[in-house]
Short mmCIF file of C-alpha atoms in Angstrom, two decimals:
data_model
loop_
_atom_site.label_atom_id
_atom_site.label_comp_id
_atom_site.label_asym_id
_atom_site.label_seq_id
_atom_site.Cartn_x
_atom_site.Cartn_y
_atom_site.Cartn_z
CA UNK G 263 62.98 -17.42 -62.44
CA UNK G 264 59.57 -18.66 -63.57
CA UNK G 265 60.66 -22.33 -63.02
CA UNK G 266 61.29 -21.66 -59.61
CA UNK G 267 57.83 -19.29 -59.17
CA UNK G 268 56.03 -22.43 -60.60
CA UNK G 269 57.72 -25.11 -58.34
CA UNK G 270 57.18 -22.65 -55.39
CA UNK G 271 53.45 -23.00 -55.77
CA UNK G 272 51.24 -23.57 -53.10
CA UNK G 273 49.42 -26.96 -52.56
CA UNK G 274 46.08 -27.60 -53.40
CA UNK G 275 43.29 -26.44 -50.38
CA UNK G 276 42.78 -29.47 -47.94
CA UNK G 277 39.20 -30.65 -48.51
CA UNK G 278 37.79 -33.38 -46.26
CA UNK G 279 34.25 -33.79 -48.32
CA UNK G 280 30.60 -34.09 -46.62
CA UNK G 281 30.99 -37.39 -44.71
CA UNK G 282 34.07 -36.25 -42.63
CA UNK G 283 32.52 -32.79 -42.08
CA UNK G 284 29.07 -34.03 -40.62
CA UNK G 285 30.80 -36.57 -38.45
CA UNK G 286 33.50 -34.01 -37.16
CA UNK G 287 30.78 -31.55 -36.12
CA UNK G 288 28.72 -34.38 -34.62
CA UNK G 289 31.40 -35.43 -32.59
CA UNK G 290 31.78 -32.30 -31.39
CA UNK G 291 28.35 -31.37 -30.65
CA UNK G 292 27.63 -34.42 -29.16
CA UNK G 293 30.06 -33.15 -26.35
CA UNK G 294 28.05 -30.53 -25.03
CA UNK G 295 25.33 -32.32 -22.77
CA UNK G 296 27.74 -34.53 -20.93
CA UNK G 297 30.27 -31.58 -20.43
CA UNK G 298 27.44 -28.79 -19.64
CA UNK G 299 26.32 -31.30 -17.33
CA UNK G 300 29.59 -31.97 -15.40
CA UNK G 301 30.06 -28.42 -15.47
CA UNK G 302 27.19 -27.78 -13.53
CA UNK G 303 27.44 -30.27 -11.18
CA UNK G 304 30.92 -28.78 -10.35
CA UNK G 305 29.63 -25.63 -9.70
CA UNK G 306 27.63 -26.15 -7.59
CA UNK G 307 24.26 -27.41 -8.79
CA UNK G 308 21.31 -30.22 -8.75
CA UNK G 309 20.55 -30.36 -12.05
CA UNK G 310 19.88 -33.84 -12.83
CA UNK G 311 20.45 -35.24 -9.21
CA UNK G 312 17.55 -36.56 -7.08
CA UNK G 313 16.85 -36.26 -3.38
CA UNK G 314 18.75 -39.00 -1.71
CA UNK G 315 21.05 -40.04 -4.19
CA UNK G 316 24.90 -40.91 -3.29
CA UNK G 317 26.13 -38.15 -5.58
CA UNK G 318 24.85 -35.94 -3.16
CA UNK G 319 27.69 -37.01 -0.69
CA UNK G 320 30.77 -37.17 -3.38
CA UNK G 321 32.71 -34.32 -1.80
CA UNK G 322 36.05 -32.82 -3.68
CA UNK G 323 36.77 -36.42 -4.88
CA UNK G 324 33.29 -36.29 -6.85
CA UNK G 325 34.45 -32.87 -8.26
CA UNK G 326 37.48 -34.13 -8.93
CA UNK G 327 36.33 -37.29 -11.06
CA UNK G 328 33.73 -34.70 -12.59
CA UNK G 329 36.86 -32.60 -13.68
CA UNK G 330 38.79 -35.96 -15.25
CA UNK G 331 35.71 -37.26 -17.13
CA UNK G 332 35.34 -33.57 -18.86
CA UNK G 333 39.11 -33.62 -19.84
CA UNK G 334 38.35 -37.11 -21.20
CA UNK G 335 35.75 -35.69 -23.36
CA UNK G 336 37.49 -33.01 -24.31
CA UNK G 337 39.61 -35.27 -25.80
CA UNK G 338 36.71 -36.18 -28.38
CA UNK G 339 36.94 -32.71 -29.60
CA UNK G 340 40.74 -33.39 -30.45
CA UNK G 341 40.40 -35.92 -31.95
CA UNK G 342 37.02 -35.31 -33.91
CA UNK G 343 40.13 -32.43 -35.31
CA UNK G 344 43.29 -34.81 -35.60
CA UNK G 345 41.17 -36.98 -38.15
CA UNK G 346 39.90 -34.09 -40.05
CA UNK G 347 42.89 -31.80 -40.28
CA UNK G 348 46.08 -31.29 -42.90
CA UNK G 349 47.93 -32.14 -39.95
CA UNK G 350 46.44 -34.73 -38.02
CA UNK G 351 47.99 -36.95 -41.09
CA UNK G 352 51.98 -36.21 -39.79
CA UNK G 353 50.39 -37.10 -36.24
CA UNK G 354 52.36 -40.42 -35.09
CA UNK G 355 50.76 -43.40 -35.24
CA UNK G 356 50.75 -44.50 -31.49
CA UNK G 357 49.71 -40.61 -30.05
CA UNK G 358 46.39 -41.32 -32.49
CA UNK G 359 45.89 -44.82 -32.27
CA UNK G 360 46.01 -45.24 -28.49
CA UNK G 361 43.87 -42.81 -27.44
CA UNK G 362 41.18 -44.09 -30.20
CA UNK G 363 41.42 -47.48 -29.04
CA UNK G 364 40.96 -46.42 -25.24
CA UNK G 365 38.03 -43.97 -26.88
CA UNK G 366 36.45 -47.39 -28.76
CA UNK G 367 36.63 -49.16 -25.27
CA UNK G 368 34.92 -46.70 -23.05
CA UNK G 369 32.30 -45.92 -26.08
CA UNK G 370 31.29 -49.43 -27.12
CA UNK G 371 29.39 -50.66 -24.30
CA UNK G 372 27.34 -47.83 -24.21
CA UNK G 373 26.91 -48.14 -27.41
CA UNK G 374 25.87 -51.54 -27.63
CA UNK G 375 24.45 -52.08 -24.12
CA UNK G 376 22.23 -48.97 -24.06
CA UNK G 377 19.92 -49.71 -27.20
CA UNK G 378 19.83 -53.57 -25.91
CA UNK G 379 18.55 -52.44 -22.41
CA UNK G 380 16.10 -50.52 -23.98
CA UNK G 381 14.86 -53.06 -26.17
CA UNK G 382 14.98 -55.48 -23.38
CA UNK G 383 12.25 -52.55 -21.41
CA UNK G 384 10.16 -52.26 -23.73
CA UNK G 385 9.80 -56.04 -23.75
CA UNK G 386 8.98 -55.75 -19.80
CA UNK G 387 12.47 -55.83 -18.51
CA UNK G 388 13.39 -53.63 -15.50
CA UNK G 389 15.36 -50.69 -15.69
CA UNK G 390 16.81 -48.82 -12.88
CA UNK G 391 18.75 -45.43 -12.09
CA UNK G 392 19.42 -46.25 -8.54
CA UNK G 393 23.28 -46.43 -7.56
CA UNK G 394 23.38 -50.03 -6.33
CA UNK G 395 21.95 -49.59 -2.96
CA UNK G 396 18.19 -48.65 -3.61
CA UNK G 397 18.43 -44.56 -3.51
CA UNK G 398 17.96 -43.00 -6.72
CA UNK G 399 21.35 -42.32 -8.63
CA UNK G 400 19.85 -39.57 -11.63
CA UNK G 401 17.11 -38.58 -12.73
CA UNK G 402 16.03 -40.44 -15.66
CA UNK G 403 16.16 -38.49 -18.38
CA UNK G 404 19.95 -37.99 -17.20
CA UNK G 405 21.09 -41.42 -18.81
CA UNK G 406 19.41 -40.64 -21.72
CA UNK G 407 20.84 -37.19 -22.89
CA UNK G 408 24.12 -38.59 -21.66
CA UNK G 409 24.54 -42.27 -23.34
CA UNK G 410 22.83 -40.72 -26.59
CA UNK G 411 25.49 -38.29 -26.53
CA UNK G 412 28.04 -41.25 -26.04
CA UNK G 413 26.55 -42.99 -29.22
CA UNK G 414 26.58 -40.31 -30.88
CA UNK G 415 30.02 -39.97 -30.54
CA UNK G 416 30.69 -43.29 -31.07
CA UNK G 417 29.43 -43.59 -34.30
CA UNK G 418 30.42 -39.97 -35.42
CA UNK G 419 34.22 -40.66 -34.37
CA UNK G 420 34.22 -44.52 -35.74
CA UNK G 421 33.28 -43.00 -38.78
CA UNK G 422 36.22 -40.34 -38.57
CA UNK G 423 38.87 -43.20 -37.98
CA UNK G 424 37.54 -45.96 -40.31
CA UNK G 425 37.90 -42.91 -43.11
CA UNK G 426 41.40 -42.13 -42.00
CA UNK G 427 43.06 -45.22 -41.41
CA UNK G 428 42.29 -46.59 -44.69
CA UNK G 429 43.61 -43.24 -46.28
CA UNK G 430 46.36 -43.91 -44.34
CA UNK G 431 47.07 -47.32 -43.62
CA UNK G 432 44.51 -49.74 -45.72
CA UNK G 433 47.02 -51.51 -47.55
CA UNK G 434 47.84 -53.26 -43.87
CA UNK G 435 44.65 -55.03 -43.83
CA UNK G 436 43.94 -55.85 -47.53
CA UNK G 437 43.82 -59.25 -48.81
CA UNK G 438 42.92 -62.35 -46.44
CA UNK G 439 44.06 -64.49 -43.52
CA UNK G 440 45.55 -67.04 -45.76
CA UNK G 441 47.84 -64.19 -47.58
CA UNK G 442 49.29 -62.98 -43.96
CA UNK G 443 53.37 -64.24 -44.46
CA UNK G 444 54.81 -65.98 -41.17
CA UNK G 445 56.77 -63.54 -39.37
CA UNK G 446 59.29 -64.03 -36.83
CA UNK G 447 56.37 -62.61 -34.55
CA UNK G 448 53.96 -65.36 -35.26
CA UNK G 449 55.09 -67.93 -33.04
CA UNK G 450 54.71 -64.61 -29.89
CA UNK G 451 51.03 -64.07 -31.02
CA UNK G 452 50.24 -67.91 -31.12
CA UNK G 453 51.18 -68.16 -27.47
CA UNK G 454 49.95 -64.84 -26.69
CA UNK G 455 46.97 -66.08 -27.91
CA UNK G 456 46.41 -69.51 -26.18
CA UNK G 457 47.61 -67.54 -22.99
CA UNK G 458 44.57 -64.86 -23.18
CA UNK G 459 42.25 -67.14 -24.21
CA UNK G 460 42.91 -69.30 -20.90
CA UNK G 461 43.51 -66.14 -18.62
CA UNK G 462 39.86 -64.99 -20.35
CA UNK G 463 37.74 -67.58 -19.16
CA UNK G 464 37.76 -66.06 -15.58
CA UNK G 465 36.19 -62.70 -16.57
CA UNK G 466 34.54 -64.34 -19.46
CA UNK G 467 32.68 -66.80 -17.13
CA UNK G 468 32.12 -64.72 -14.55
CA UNK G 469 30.50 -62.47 -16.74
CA UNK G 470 28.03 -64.84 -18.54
CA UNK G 471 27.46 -66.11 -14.74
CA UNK G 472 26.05 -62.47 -13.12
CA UNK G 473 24.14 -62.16 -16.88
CA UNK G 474 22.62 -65.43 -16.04
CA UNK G 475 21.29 -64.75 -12.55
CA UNK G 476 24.65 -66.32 -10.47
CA UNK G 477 25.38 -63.47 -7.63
CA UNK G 478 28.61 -65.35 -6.22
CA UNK G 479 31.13 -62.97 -6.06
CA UNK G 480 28.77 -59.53 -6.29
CA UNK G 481 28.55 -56.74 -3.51
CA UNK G 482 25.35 -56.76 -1.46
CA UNK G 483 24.03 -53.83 -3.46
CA UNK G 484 23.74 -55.53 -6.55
CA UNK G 485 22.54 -58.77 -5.48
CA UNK G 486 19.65 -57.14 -4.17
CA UNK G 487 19.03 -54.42 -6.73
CA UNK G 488 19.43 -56.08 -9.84
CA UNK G 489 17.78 -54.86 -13.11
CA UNK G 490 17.29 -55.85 -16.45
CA UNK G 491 20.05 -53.12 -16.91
CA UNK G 492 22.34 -54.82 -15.27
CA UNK G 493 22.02 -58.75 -17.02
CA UNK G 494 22.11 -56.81 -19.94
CA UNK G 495 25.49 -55.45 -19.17
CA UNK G 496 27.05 -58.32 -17.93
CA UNK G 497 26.23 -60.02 -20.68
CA UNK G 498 27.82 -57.66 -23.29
CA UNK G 499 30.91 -57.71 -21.22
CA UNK G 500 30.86 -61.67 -21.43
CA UNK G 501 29.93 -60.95 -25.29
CA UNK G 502 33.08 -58.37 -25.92
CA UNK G 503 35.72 -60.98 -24.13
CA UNK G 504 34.86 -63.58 -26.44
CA UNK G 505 35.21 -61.33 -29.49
CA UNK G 506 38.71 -60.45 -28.42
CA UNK G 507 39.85 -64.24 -27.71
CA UNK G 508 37.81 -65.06 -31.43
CA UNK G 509 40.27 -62.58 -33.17
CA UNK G 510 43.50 -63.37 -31.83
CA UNK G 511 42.92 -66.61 -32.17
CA UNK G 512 42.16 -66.21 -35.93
CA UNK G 513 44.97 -64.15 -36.12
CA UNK G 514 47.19 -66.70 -34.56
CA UNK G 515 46.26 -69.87 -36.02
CA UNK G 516 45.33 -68.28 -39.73
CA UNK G 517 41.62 -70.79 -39.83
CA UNK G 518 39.47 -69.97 -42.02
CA UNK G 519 41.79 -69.10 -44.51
CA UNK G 520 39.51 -67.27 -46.93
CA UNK G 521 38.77 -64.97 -44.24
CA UNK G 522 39.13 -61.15 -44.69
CA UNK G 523 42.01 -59.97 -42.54
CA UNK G 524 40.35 -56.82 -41.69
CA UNK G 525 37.65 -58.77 -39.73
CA UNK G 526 39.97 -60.39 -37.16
CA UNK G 527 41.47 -57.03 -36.88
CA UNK G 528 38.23 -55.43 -36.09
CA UNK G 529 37.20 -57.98 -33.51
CA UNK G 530 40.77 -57.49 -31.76
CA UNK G 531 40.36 -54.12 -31.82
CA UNK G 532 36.91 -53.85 -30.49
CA UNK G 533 37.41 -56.70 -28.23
CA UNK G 534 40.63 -55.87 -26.76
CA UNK G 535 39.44 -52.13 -26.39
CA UNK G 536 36.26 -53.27 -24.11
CA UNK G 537 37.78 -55.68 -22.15
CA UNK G 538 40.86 -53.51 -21.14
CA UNK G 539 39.61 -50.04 -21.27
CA UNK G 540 36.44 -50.60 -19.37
CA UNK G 541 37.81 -53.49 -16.99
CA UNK G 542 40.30 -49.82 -16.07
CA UNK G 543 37.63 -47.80 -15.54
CA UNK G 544 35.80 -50.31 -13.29
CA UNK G 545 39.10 -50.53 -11.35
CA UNK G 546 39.58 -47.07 -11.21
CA UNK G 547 36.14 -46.65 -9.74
CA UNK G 548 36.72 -49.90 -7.42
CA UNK G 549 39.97 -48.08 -6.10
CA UNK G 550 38.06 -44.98 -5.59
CA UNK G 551 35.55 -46.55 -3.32
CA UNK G 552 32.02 -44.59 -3.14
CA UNK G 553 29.35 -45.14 -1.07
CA UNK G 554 27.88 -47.60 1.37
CA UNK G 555 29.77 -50.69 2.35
CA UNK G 556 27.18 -52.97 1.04
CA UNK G 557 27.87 -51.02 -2.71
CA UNK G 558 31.67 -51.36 -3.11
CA UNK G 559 32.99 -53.84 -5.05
CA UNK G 560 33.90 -57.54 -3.22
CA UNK G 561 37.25 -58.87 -3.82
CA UNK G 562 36.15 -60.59 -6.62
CA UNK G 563 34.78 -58.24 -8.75
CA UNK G 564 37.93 -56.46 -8.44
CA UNK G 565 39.60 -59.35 -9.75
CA UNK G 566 37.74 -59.94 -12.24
CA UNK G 567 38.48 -56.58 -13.71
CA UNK G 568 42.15 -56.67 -12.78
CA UNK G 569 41.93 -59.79 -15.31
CA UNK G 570 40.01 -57.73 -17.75
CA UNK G 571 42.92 -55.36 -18.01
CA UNK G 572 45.66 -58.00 -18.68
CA UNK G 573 43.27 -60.17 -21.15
CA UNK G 574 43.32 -56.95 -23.18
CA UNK G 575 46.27 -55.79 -23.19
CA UNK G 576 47.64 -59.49 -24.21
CA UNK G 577 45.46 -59.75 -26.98
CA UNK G 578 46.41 -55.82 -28.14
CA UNK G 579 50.21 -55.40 -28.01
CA UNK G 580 51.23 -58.40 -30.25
CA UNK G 581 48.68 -57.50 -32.54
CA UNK G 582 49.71 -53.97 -32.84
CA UNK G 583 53.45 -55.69 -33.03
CA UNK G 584 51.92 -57.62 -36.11
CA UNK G 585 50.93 -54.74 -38.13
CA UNK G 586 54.08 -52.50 -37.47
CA UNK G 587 55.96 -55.48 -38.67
CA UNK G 588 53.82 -55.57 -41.80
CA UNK G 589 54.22 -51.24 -42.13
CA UNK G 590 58.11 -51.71 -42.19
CA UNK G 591 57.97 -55.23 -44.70
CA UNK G 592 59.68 -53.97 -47.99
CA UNK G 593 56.68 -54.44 -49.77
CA UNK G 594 54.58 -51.57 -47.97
CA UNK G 595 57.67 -49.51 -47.31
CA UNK G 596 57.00 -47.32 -49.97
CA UNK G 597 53.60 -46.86 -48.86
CA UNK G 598 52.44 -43.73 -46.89
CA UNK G 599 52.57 -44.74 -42.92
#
């Protein structure tokens, strides 16, 4: 009777430490401008929104979109819990790592264009909150409550994952590119690889073209409002396609043999994330189709970031193939996945 008392015992109390619980409430917290701020705007108010500017004239599709992008962050707050909770560790992998990856593409260009525009101002760059077409977008002070939410969030929710996916699934990365095994896969994410890197040079190109001052192929609206802001920008996104070819090419080809494997893995992940994620949310807004003529997106541009979308998800999928192979290998079977 006692044995079975004793073997009936509860488990110890989940404990997360300090790190984990200063991130997951500053992931959270950071939610509240952007939300509050959507929230207003889809009741009914100004707040933030200048005389003139084409928000003015969104109608139900602007509420709409203002409805998606607070479900979206709302999805921070899940996830800010997933990586912190008993149970967020019998989550699958895929219905965690998908949405973190889409999360990592939408945060880090805010995250690493933002700061570089506003170095890049303080050095005498122009800046500029206008919508494309001269009239005033938001106020100011707008971009920076919002995008310092975004980093925020960024780094609070990188931190998060980085914690958890070594807890759960470290032993996939350790060691370096000369120890990866060839796998029946490798031969896929060699071609996979040469494919995206030759399908990249489009968007890649185009990108480092528009950073450079080259307006062939942009919408009259940016040609002749162009900012600081905006070469800044497109040269990030030029910056964030050549990460993702670098690491699936490393990955492929196994160079530089002494290599971690975890930093390949980090610049697919990153690179992958950017270029498909935000390529999709430039379509998505392309599709939409706001404003004046002279602002919409040319043909071109919406090529561009239709190519965006299939460079990343190339360089992703036989990745992510890569490292499931490597979870179900004998040798890490017996590990936690």
């Amino acid at each position: 009777m006692t044995a079975n008392r004793t073997s009936a015992a509860p488990p110890p109390p989940y404990r997360i430490g300090r790190v984990r619980t200063v991130a997951r409430v500053l992931a959270i917290v950071s939610c509240v401008p952007y939300v509050g701020l959507k929230a207003a705007w889809m009741a009914g108010s100004r707040v933030g929104i200048p005389d003139g500017s084409p928000l003015l004239d969104g109608g139900a599709l602007l509420v709409v979109g203002n409805g998606v992008t607070v479900l979206m962050d709302a999805c921070v707050v899940v996830l800010a819990l997933l990586l912190t909770r008993p149970w967020g560790l019998r989550v699958p992998a895929w219905l965690l790592v998908v949405p973190m990856w889409v999360a990592s593409g939408l945060l880090l260009p805010v995250m690493t264009a933002y700061p570089l525009q506003m170095a890049v101002r303080l050095l005498g760059g122009s800046g500029g909150g206008t919508g494309g077409g001269g009239d005033p977008f938001l106020d100011p002070w707008v971009f920076g409550v919002v995008y310092g939410g975004f980093i925020v969030q960024g780094v609070a929710l990188g931190t998060l994952f980085v914690l958890y996916a070594t807890e759960r699934w470290g032993h996939l990365w350790q060691g370096r590119l000369r120890d990866l095994p060839g796998t029946p896969p490798s031969p896929v994410l060699r071609v996979t690889a040469v494919a995206a890197a030759l399908v990249a040079l489009a968007p890649g190109l185009a990108h480092l073209f528009w950073a450079a001052g080259w307006t062939s192929g942009l919408n009259e609206g940016l040609v002749a409002e162009r900012t600081s802001d905006f070469h800044v920008i497109e040269a990030v996104n030029a910056l964030f396609v050549a990460v993702a070819v670098a690491g699936a090419l490393l990955l492929a080809f196994r160079r530089g043999g002494r290599l971690p494997l975890r930093v390949p893995l980090v610049l697919v992940w990153a690179g992958s994330a950017q270029v498909a994620c935000w390529g999709s949310w430039l379509s998505l807004a392309a599709l939409v189709g706001a404003g004046d003529v002279a602002d919409r997106p040319t043909t071109a541009m919406v090529l561009i970031y239709a190519v965006q979308m299939l460079v990343g998800t190339l360089i992703a999928l036989p990745v992510a193939h890569l490292l499931a192979e490597r979870a179900a290998a004998p040798e890490t079977s017996g590990t936690r996945a």
